[in-house]
Short mmCIF file of C-alpha atoms in Angstrom, two decimals:
data_model
loop_
_atom_site.label_atom_id
_atom_site.label_comp_id
_atom_site.label_asym_id
_atom_site.label_seq_id
_atom_site.Cartn_x
_atom_site.Cartn_y
_atom_site.Cartn_z
CA MET A 1 48.55 150.00 106.12
CA ILE A 2 51.77 149.72 104.14
CA PRO A 3 54.94 148.53 105.87
CA GLY A 4 58.24 150.33 105.37
CA ARG A 5 60.56 149.22 102.60
CA PHE A 6 62.77 146.22 103.12
CA GLU A 7 64.77 143.69 101.19
CA TYR A 8 63.53 140.10 101.27
CA HIS A 9 65.80 137.08 101.68
CA GLN A 10 64.75 133.44 101.60
CA PRO A 11 67.78 131.29 102.44
CA ASP A 12 67.31 127.55 101.91
CA SER A 13 69.65 126.35 104.65
CA LEU A 14 70.25 127.20 108.27
CA ALA A 15 73.91 127.96 107.56
CA ALA A 16 72.89 130.46 104.88
CA ALA A 17 70.36 132.10 107.23
CA VAL A 18 72.90 132.43 110.05
CA GLY A 19 75.42 133.81 107.55
CA LEU A 20 72.92 136.39 106.28
CA LEU A 21 72.11 137.55 109.80
CA SER A 22 75.81 137.95 110.61
CA GLU A 23 76.38 139.87 107.41
CA LEU A 24 73.34 142.16 107.73
CA GLY A 25 73.61 142.70 111.47
CA GLU A 26 71.00 144.65 113.36
CA ASP A 27 69.22 145.86 110.21
CA ALA A 28 67.84 142.36 109.68
CA ARG A 29 64.98 140.51 111.32
CA VAL A 30 64.11 136.86 111.06
CA ILE A 31 60.53 136.13 109.97
CA ALA A 32 58.79 132.81 110.73
CA GLY A 33 54.97 132.74 110.48
CA GLY A 34 54.94 136.54 110.48
CA HIS A 35 51.75 136.95 112.51
CA SER A 36 53.47 139.02 115.19
CA LEU A 37 56.04 140.76 112.99
CA ILE A 38 53.93 141.72 109.95
CA PRO A 39 51.26 143.52 112.05
CA MET A 40 54.07 145.43 113.79
CA MET A 41 55.58 146.30 110.41
CA LYS A 42 52.20 147.51 109.13
CA LEU A 43 52.03 149.87 112.11
CA ARG A 44 55.67 150.77 111.45
CA LEU A 45 56.50 149.86 115.00
CA ALA A 46 58.99 147.52 113.36
CA MET A 47 60.95 148.74 110.32
CA PRO A 48 63.59 146.15 109.51
CA GLU A 49 65.66 146.87 106.41
CA HIS A 50 66.05 143.18 105.69
CA LEU A 51 63.73 140.25 106.32
CA VAL A 52 65.27 136.80 106.50
CA ASP A 53 62.41 134.35 105.90
CA LEU A 54 62.97 130.86 107.34
CA LYS A 55 60.12 129.23 105.39
CA ALA A 56 62.34 127.44 102.86
CA ILE A 57 64.57 125.76 105.45
CA ASP A 58 63.18 122.24 105.60
CA THR A 59 65.42 121.17 108.49
CA LEU A 60 63.40 123.47 110.76
CA LYS A 61 60.15 121.56 110.14
CA HIS A 62 59.89 118.37 112.15
CA ILE A 63 58.27 116.71 115.13
CA ASN A 64 60.41 113.85 116.46
CA VAL A 65 59.76 111.73 119.51
CA ALA A 66 62.54 109.38 120.57
CA ASP A 67 64.02 108.11 123.86
CA GLY A 68 61.56 110.08 125.94
CA VAL A 69 62.39 113.42 124.30
CA VAL A 70 60.20 115.50 121.98
CA ARG A 71 62.04 117.67 119.45
CA ILE A 72 60.12 120.20 117.40
CA GLY A 73 61.62 122.27 114.61
CA ALA A 74 61.09 126.00 115.00
CA MET A 75 59.12 126.36 111.75
CA THR A 76 56.51 123.77 112.74
CA THR A 77 53.13 125.50 112.64
CA GLN A 78 50.51 125.37 115.35
CA ALA A 79 48.20 123.56 112.91
CA GLU A 80 50.90 120.90 112.47
CA LEU A 81 51.26 120.58 116.26
CA ILE A 82 47.50 120.11 116.54
CA GLY A 83 47.47 117.53 113.76
CA SER A 84 50.34 115.37 115.00
CA ALA A 85 49.13 112.04 116.40
CA GLU A 86 52.65 111.30 117.66
CA LEU A 87 52.77 114.53 119.65
CA GLN A 88 49.29 113.93 121.02
CA LEU A 89 50.60 110.70 122.56
CA ALA A 90 53.89 112.18 123.77
CA ALA A 91 52.62 115.49 125.19
CA PRO A 92 48.88 116.10 124.83
CA ILE A 93 49.11 119.50 126.52
CA VAL A 94 50.73 120.91 123.37
CA LYS A 95 47.57 120.38 121.32
CA GLU A 96 45.35 121.67 124.11
CA THR A 97 47.43 124.87 124.23
CA SER A 98 47.80 125.27 120.47
CA LEU A 99 44.04 125.10 119.95
CA GLN A 100 43.67 128.15 122.19
CA ILE A 101 46.06 130.30 120.16
CA ALA A 102 44.36 132.90 117.98
CA ASP A 103 42.17 131.40 115.22
CA PRO A 104 42.42 128.72 112.51
CA GLN A 105 43.96 130.97 109.85
CA ILE A 106 46.64 132.18 112.23
CA ARG A 107 47.40 128.64 113.43
CA TYR A 108 48.16 127.57 109.85
CA GLN A 109 50.88 130.24 109.73
CA GLY A 110 52.02 130.74 113.31
CA THR A 111 55.04 128.67 114.32
CA ILE A 112 56.27 127.30 117.63
CA GLY A 113 59.64 128.99 117.09
CA GLY A 114 58.14 132.40 116.46
CA ASN A 115 55.78 132.05 119.39
CA VAL A 116 58.53 131.20 121.88
CA ALA A 117 61.26 133.48 120.46
CA ASN A 118 59.24 136.66 120.12
CA GLY A 119 59.19 137.37 123.84
CA ASP A 120 55.64 138.75 123.81
CA PRO A 121 54.19 138.10 127.28
CA GLY A 122 50.84 137.42 125.59
CA ASN A 123 52.15 134.42 123.64
CA ASP A 124 50.92 131.10 125.01
CA MET A 125 53.83 128.78 124.20
CA PRO A 126 56.44 130.31 126.54
CA ALA A 127 54.59 129.37 129.74
CA LEU A 128 53.84 125.94 128.30
CA MET A 129 57.55 125.49 127.55
CA GLN A 130 58.45 126.53 131.08
CA ALA A 131 55.99 124.01 132.52
CA LEU A 132 57.47 121.31 130.27
CA ASP A 133 61.00 122.38 131.28
CA ALA A 134 61.84 122.73 127.59
CA SER A 135 65.17 123.77 126.11
CA PHE A 136 65.55 126.10 123.14
CA THR A 137 68.37 125.52 120.66
CA LEU A 138 69.93 128.69 119.28
CA HIS A 139 72.22 128.75 116.25
CA GLY A 140 74.55 131.69 115.79
CA PRO A 141 77.86 132.51 114.15
CA GLY A 142 79.69 130.79 117.03
CA GLY A 143 77.72 127.55 116.74
CA ALA A 144 74.78 126.14 118.66
CA ARG A 145 73.79 126.39 122.32
CA ASP A 146 70.81 125.39 124.41
CA VAL A 147 68.97 127.68 126.82
CA LYS A 148 66.30 126.51 129.25
CA ALA A 149 62.85 128.04 128.69
CA ARG A 150 62.88 128.89 132.40
CA ASP A 151 66.02 131.04 131.85
CA PHE A 152 65.14 132.48 128.44
CA TYR A 153 62.76 135.36 129.18
CA GLU A 154 64.24 138.57 130.59
CA ALA A 155 61.51 141.18 130.03
CA ALA A 156 58.82 141.87 127.44
CA TYR A 157 60.46 141.25 124.03
CA PHE A 158 63.86 140.75 125.68
CA THR A 159 65.18 137.21 125.71
CA ALA A 160 68.47 135.36 126.05
CA ARG A 161 68.62 135.08 122.23
CA ASP A 162 71.34 137.20 120.70
CA ASP A 163 70.35 139.28 117.64
CA LEU A 164 72.59 137.15 115.44
CA GLU A 165 71.11 133.87 116.65
CA ILE A 166 68.20 131.89 115.25
CA LEU A 167 66.02 129.73 117.49
CA THR A 168 65.95 126.43 115.63
CA GLU A 169 64.38 123.80 117.87
CA VAL A 170 62.50 123.28 121.09
CA SER A 171 62.89 120.03 123.02
CA PHE A 172 61.34 118.67 126.17
CA PRO A 173 60.79 115.35 127.96
CA THR A 174 57.67 113.43 126.97
CA CYS A 175 54.86 114.22 129.33
CA THR A 176 52.00 111.82 129.70
CA GLY A 177 50.69 112.62 133.18
CA GLY A 178 47.82 114.96 134.04
CA TYR A 179 47.80 118.25 132.19
CA ALA A 180 45.73 121.35 131.51
CA TYR A 181 46.14 124.62 129.68
CA GLU A 182 43.38 126.92 130.84
CA LYS A 183 43.03 130.35 129.23
CA GLN A 184 40.65 133.14 130.09
CA LYS A 185 40.25 135.50 127.14
CA ARG A 186 37.72 138.10 126.10
CA LYS A 187 37.09 136.50 122.74
CA ILE A 188 38.65 134.05 120.31
CA GLY A 189 41.77 135.57 118.85
CA ASP A 190 42.55 137.62 121.94
CA TYR A 191 45.58 137.19 124.11
CA ALA A 192 45.00 135.78 127.58
CA THR A 193 43.58 137.86 130.39
CA ALA A 194 45.14 135.04 132.39
CA ALA A 195 46.30 131.57 131.40
CA ALA A 196 47.94 128.65 133.19
CA ALA A 197 49.88 125.61 132.01
CA VAL A 198 49.76 122.81 134.58
CA LEU A 199 51.38 119.36 134.64
CA LEU A 200 50.69 116.96 137.50
CA THR A 201 51.80 113.34 137.72
CA LYS A 202 50.17 110.96 140.17
CA ALA A 203 52.37 108.26 141.67
CA ALA A 204 51.09 104.73 142.31
CA ASP A 205 50.53 105.59 146.00
CA GLY A 206 48.37 108.61 145.06
CA SER A 207 50.99 111.22 145.87
CA CYS A 208 52.04 113.91 143.42
CA SER A 209 55.40 112.86 141.95
CA HIS A 210 55.72 115.79 139.56
CA ALA A 211 54.15 119.23 139.41
CA ALA A 212 54.88 122.19 137.16
CA ILE A 213 52.85 125.39 136.88
CA ALA A 214 53.57 128.32 134.58
CA LEU A 215 51.48 131.38 133.75
CA THR A 216 50.85 133.49 130.62
CA ASN A 217 50.37 137.26 130.38
CA LEU A 218 50.41 137.94 134.10
CA ALA A 219 53.82 139.67 134.18
CA ASP A 220 56.22 140.99 131.55
CA THR A 221 57.56 137.46 131.11
CA PRO A 222 56.00 134.03 131.53
CA VAL A 223 56.04 133.05 135.20
CA PHE A 224 57.21 129.63 136.38
CA CYS A 225 55.72 129.04 139.82
CA ASP A 226 58.46 127.10 141.53
CA ALA A 227 57.18 127.35 145.11
CA ALA A 228 53.64 126.28 144.23
CA SER A 229 54.93 123.35 142.15
CA THR A 230 57.18 122.21 145.00
CA HIS A 231 54.36 122.58 147.51
CA LEU A 232 52.11 120.21 145.54
CA MET A 233 54.88 117.63 145.28
CA GLN A 234 55.57 117.81 149.02
CA SER A 235 52.04 117.91 150.39
CA GLY A 236 50.09 116.02 147.73
CA VAL A 237 47.07 117.30 145.87
CA SER A 238 44.00 118.18 147.94
CA ALA A 239 41.54 121.04 148.11
CA ASP A 240 43.78 122.64 150.76
CA SER A 241 47.03 122.25 148.86
CA ILE A 242 45.41 123.54 145.65
CA ALA A 243 44.20 126.63 147.53
CA HIS A 244 47.68 127.11 148.94
CA ALA A 245 49.30 126.65 145.52
CA VAL A 246 46.92 129.15 143.92
CA GLN A 247 47.80 131.77 146.55
CA SER A 248 51.48 131.08 146.06
CA CYS A 249 51.15 131.57 142.28
CA ILE A 250 49.23 134.81 142.75
CA SER A 251 52.07 136.16 144.87
CA ASP A 252 54.47 135.39 141.99
CA ILE A 253 52.66 137.47 139.35
CA GLU A 254 52.77 141.18 138.54
CA PRO A 255 49.93 141.89 136.13
CA VAL A 256 49.50 145.43 134.84
CA GLU A 257 46.28 147.23 134.01
CA ASP A 258 45.37 147.32 130.32
CA ASN A 259 42.24 146.99 128.20
CA ARG A 260 41.71 143.52 129.62
CA GLY A 261 41.15 144.98 133.06
CA PRO A 262 42.85 146.28 136.19
CA ALA A 263 45.58 144.30 137.92
CA GLU A 264 43.27 143.16 140.74
CA PHE A 265 40.82 141.71 138.22
CA LYS A 266 43.63 139.81 136.51
CA LYS A 267 44.69 138.32 139.83
CA HIS A 268 41.08 137.31 140.42
CA ALA A 269 40.85 135.71 136.94
CA ALA A 270 44.24 134.04 137.43
CA ALA A 271 43.09 132.46 140.71
CA ILE A 272 40.02 131.02 139.01
CA ILE A 273 41.83 129.55 136.01
CA LEU A 274 44.60 128.22 138.27
CA LYS A 275 42.15 126.34 140.48
CA ARG A 276 40.36 125.02 137.41
CA SER A 277 43.55 123.94 135.65
CA LEU A 278 44.97 122.24 138.77
CA GLU A 279 41.72 120.31 139.27
CA THR A 280 41.53 119.34 135.61
CA ALA A 281 45.17 118.25 135.47
CA TRP A 282 44.82 116.15 138.63
CA SER A 283 41.61 114.53 137.34
CA ARG A 284 43.58 113.47 134.26
CA ALA A 285 46.67 112.37 136.22
CA MET B 1 63.85 148.72 96.70
CA THR B 2 63.23 147.21 93.36
CA LYS B 3 60.20 145.27 92.34
CA GLU B 4 60.55 141.55 92.10
CA THR B 5 58.84 139.14 89.76
CA ILE B 6 56.30 136.97 91.52
CA THR B 7 54.72 133.93 89.90
CA LEU B 8 51.48 132.62 91.38
CA THR B 9 48.84 130.15 90.35
CA VAL B 10 45.56 131.86 91.11
CA ASN B 11 42.34 129.91 90.61
CA GLY B 12 44.14 127.52 88.29
CA GLN B 13 45.80 130.18 86.13
CA THR B 14 49.51 130.92 86.31
CA VAL B 15 50.08 134.64 86.53
CA GLU B 16 53.20 136.73 86.77
CA THR B 17 53.32 140.11 88.41
CA ARG B 18 55.86 142.49 89.84
CA ALA B 19 55.73 143.84 93.37
CA GLU B 20 57.95 145.33 96.02
CA PRO B 21 58.69 142.94 98.91
CA ARG B 22 56.64 145.14 101.26
CA GLU B 23 53.44 144.72 99.23
CA LEU B 24 50.89 142.56 100.99
CA LEU B 25 49.29 139.67 99.14
CA ILE B 26 45.78 141.17 99.46
CA HIS B 27 46.92 144.36 97.71
CA VAL B 28 48.60 142.48 94.88
CA LEU B 29 45.53 140.28 94.40
CA ARG B 30 43.08 143.16 94.37
CA GLU B 31 45.01 145.96 92.74
CA GLN B 32 47.30 144.20 90.29
CA LEU B 33 45.48 141.00 89.49
CA GLU B 34 42.01 142.57 89.85
CA ILE B 35 40.81 139.68 91.98
CA THR B 36 38.50 141.64 94.25
CA GLY B 37 36.61 138.80 95.93
CA PRO B 38 38.91 138.78 98.97
CA HIS B 39 38.07 141.95 100.88
CA ILE B 40 40.10 144.31 103.02
CA GLY B 41 38.19 144.53 106.29
CA CYS B 42 40.29 145.31 109.34
CA GLU B 43 43.83 145.05 107.93
CA THR B 44 44.89 143.85 111.37
CA SER B 45 44.65 140.04 110.99
CA HIS B 46 41.38 139.89 112.91
CA CYS B 47 38.39 139.87 110.58
CA GLY B 48 39.22 137.22 108.00
CA ALA B 49 37.51 139.06 105.10
CA CYS B 50 40.77 138.73 103.15
CA THR B 51 40.94 134.93 103.60
CA VAL B 52 42.30 133.03 100.62
CA ASP B 53 43.37 129.42 100.29
CA ILE B 54 47.12 128.97 99.81
CA ASP B 55 48.48 125.48 99.14
CA GLY B 56 45.62 123.97 101.12
CA ARG B 57 45.66 126.36 104.06
CA SER B 58 43.31 129.24 104.89
CA VAL B 59 45.40 132.40 105.09
CA LYS B 60 44.61 136.00 105.93
CA SER B 61 46.14 137.62 102.86
CA CYS B 62 46.58 140.94 104.69
CA THR B 63 49.19 139.22 106.85
CA MET B 64 51.44 137.79 104.19
CA PHE B 65 53.74 139.57 101.77
CA ALA B 66 52.99 138.68 98.17
CA ILE B 67 56.60 137.62 97.72
CA GLN B 68 56.12 134.99 100.42
CA ALA B 69 53.50 133.36 98.20
CA GLN B 70 56.04 132.94 95.38
CA GLY B 71 55.14 129.76 93.48
CA ALA B 72 52.04 129.08 95.57
CA GLU B 73 48.64 127.84 94.44
CA ILE B 74 45.99 130.28 95.56
CA THR B 75 42.23 129.84 95.48
CA THR B 76 39.90 132.77 96.08
CA ILE B 77 36.12 132.93 96.09
CA GLU B 78 36.32 133.51 92.30
CA GLY B 79 37.84 130.04 91.96
CA LEU B 80 35.12 128.26 93.91
CA GLY B 81 32.09 129.12 91.80
CA ASN B 82 30.64 131.67 89.41
CA PRO B 83 27.18 133.16 88.84
CA ASP B 84 26.34 130.43 86.33
CA LYS B 85 27.54 127.62 88.50
CA LEU B 86 27.55 128.38 92.18
CA HIS B 87 29.63 126.31 94.60
CA VAL B 88 27.53 124.26 97.02
CA LEU B 89 28.56 126.63 99.83
CA GLN B 90 27.40 129.62 97.76
CA GLU B 91 24.09 127.86 97.05
CA LYS B 92 23.55 127.14 100.71
CA PHE B 93 24.48 130.65 101.84
CA LYS B 94 21.86 131.90 99.36
CA GLU B 95 19.26 129.39 100.49
CA HIS B 96 19.75 129.83 104.24
CA HIS B 97 20.22 133.60 104.25
CA GLY B 98 23.88 133.16 105.24
CA LEU B 99 24.70 136.72 104.26
CA GLN B 100 23.29 140.12 105.03
CA CYS B 101 25.60 142.90 103.84
CA GLY B 102 27.85 140.30 102.19
CA PHE B 103 31.17 141.88 103.05
CA CYS B 104 32.50 138.95 105.08
CA THR B 105 31.01 136.33 102.75
CA PRO B 106 33.95 135.66 100.38
CA GLY B 107 36.24 135.08 103.36
CA MET B 108 33.62 133.02 105.19
CA ILE B 109 33.02 130.75 102.21
CA THR B 110 36.70 130.39 101.35
CA ARG B 111 37.39 129.43 104.96
CA ALA B 112 34.37 127.10 105.11
CA HIS B 113 35.59 125.42 101.93
CA ARG B 114 38.90 124.45 103.59
CA LEU B 115 37.13 123.49 106.82
CA LEU B 116 34.89 121.03 104.98
CA LYS B 117 37.85 119.61 103.05
CA GLU B 118 39.58 118.86 106.35
CA ASN B 119 36.48 117.84 108.26
CA PRO B 120 33.70 116.82 105.86
CA ASN B 121 31.21 116.08 108.61
CA PRO B 122 31.67 118.73 111.31
CA THR B 123 29.52 119.26 114.36
CA GLU B 124 27.97 122.69 114.83
CA GLU B 125 30.60 123.37 117.50
CA GLU B 126 33.37 122.45 115.06
CA VAL B 127 31.92 124.78 112.44
CA ARG B 128 31.81 127.62 114.96
CA MET B 129 35.42 126.99 116.02
CA GLY B 130 36.43 126.54 112.40
CA ILE B 131 35.17 129.97 111.36
CA ALA B 132 36.35 131.68 114.54
CA GLY B 133 38.84 133.70 112.50
CA ASN B 134 36.11 135.27 110.37
CA LEU B 135 34.02 138.10 111.74
CA CYS B 136 30.54 139.10 110.54
CA ARG B 137 29.64 142.61 111.60
CA CYS B 138 25.99 141.97 110.78
CA THR B 139 26.40 139.23 113.44
CA GLY B 140 24.58 136.77 111.23
CA TYR B 141 26.49 133.77 112.54
CA GLN B 142 23.41 131.66 113.15
CA ASN B 143 22.60 131.46 109.46
CA ILE B 144 26.22 131.26 108.39
CA VAL B 145 26.64 128.15 110.56
CA LYS B 146 23.36 126.77 109.21
CA SER B 147 24.55 127.32 105.63
CA ILE B 148 27.85 125.55 106.24
CA MET B 149 26.12 122.62 107.96
CA ALA B 150 23.70 122.36 105.01
CA ALA B 151 26.59 122.41 102.53
CA ALA B 152 28.35 119.65 104.48
CA ALA B 153 25.17 117.56 104.44
CA GLU B 154 24.79 118.00 100.69
CA LEU B 155 28.44 117.26 99.97
CA ASN B 156 28.17 114.10 102.06
CA GLN B 157 25.19 112.75 100.15
CA PRO B 158 26.14 109.77 98.03
CA GLU B 159 26.21 110.66 94.34
CA THR B 160 22.96 109.66 92.68
CA ALA B 161 22.56 109.13 88.97
CA ALA B 162 20.77 112.01 87.29
#
């Protein structure tokens, strides 16, 4: 499989990359780890005339934790997320999720920026970012702006990012309560049949002071389950409230039939992983 | 589009070649540099037969453009051992019947090499997760895992005087 012809650019600063995108316009695509884009180019489902590779921009590679906020540069790889002791302390759910993405080779290349910016409903990071209430920083010709992960996804492969913008950083509050990322997949390397990111914080009196649930690959965007999260905070965590929350989440999703199974099966799988992830998160809270 | 000059260090040797930006690393390695250890299996980033080591990371060379490896240090199965002096992993794959048809073996061993560098004393579970990006269509995983565990054990033995 040979991709179509393109011209390759490797700017060494963010300003240069933004300038290139503005100059080249819609004929250009940004490439990060390349493990979504290159397969599409090999199939010629993507035929950009210019590739702007972000790999040489060092300011996009960092994991910083300060003042209760985690900031991760877009070109940080999943392997680097897994290996970061600082991140493990600040938000252990990131490692748990990253380890369930694809396989080791792909995690050395795949980046957090590419995973969240691509808009593929099968990507795992978008739901995680919605659960964490993350913000994405976008740099374009007009400067920088932040968009909430919960507002970023419009439809499959359609996001709030403008074509001339580059997603440069994700940031979210540190998160040390109970957590779980549970993913049902046919085999290692596959996208989720159903996956859930869950955060639950237990207050000193045993009530649930914070809850956030978001789902992967069960609609054409990640799904943040607002009603279910609110329900757990209002009624506390019990077998009854978990059952109620699971039903509420299932009513939020719109899975479609594909080679992972019919929609009804996906709802069934989603209910199982939701129950499991809520119980696991609460046991760790 | 014109060809560009690409400089790589492959198995310790600096080589210069010319390739179009759209040429994948696996094709440049095999067809231009005649390094045919890394295999083309699925071409869809699944099978891991094309795995090479780039700057200390295991990479599926069918999912990287050669130009992206500009300046990189690449190790392939050819750089790990040779018929006169096999790498410990090669020895152990031979000893424990870690290969049947052999097609996945260069990728398996190149991946296992990096795995053992990062985790010299892995559990069986860690080995299985560590080679999860490499498929064996003979389904000989049992012996592949055994071979990697045996290589780890040998590499961990304290050096003894000959």
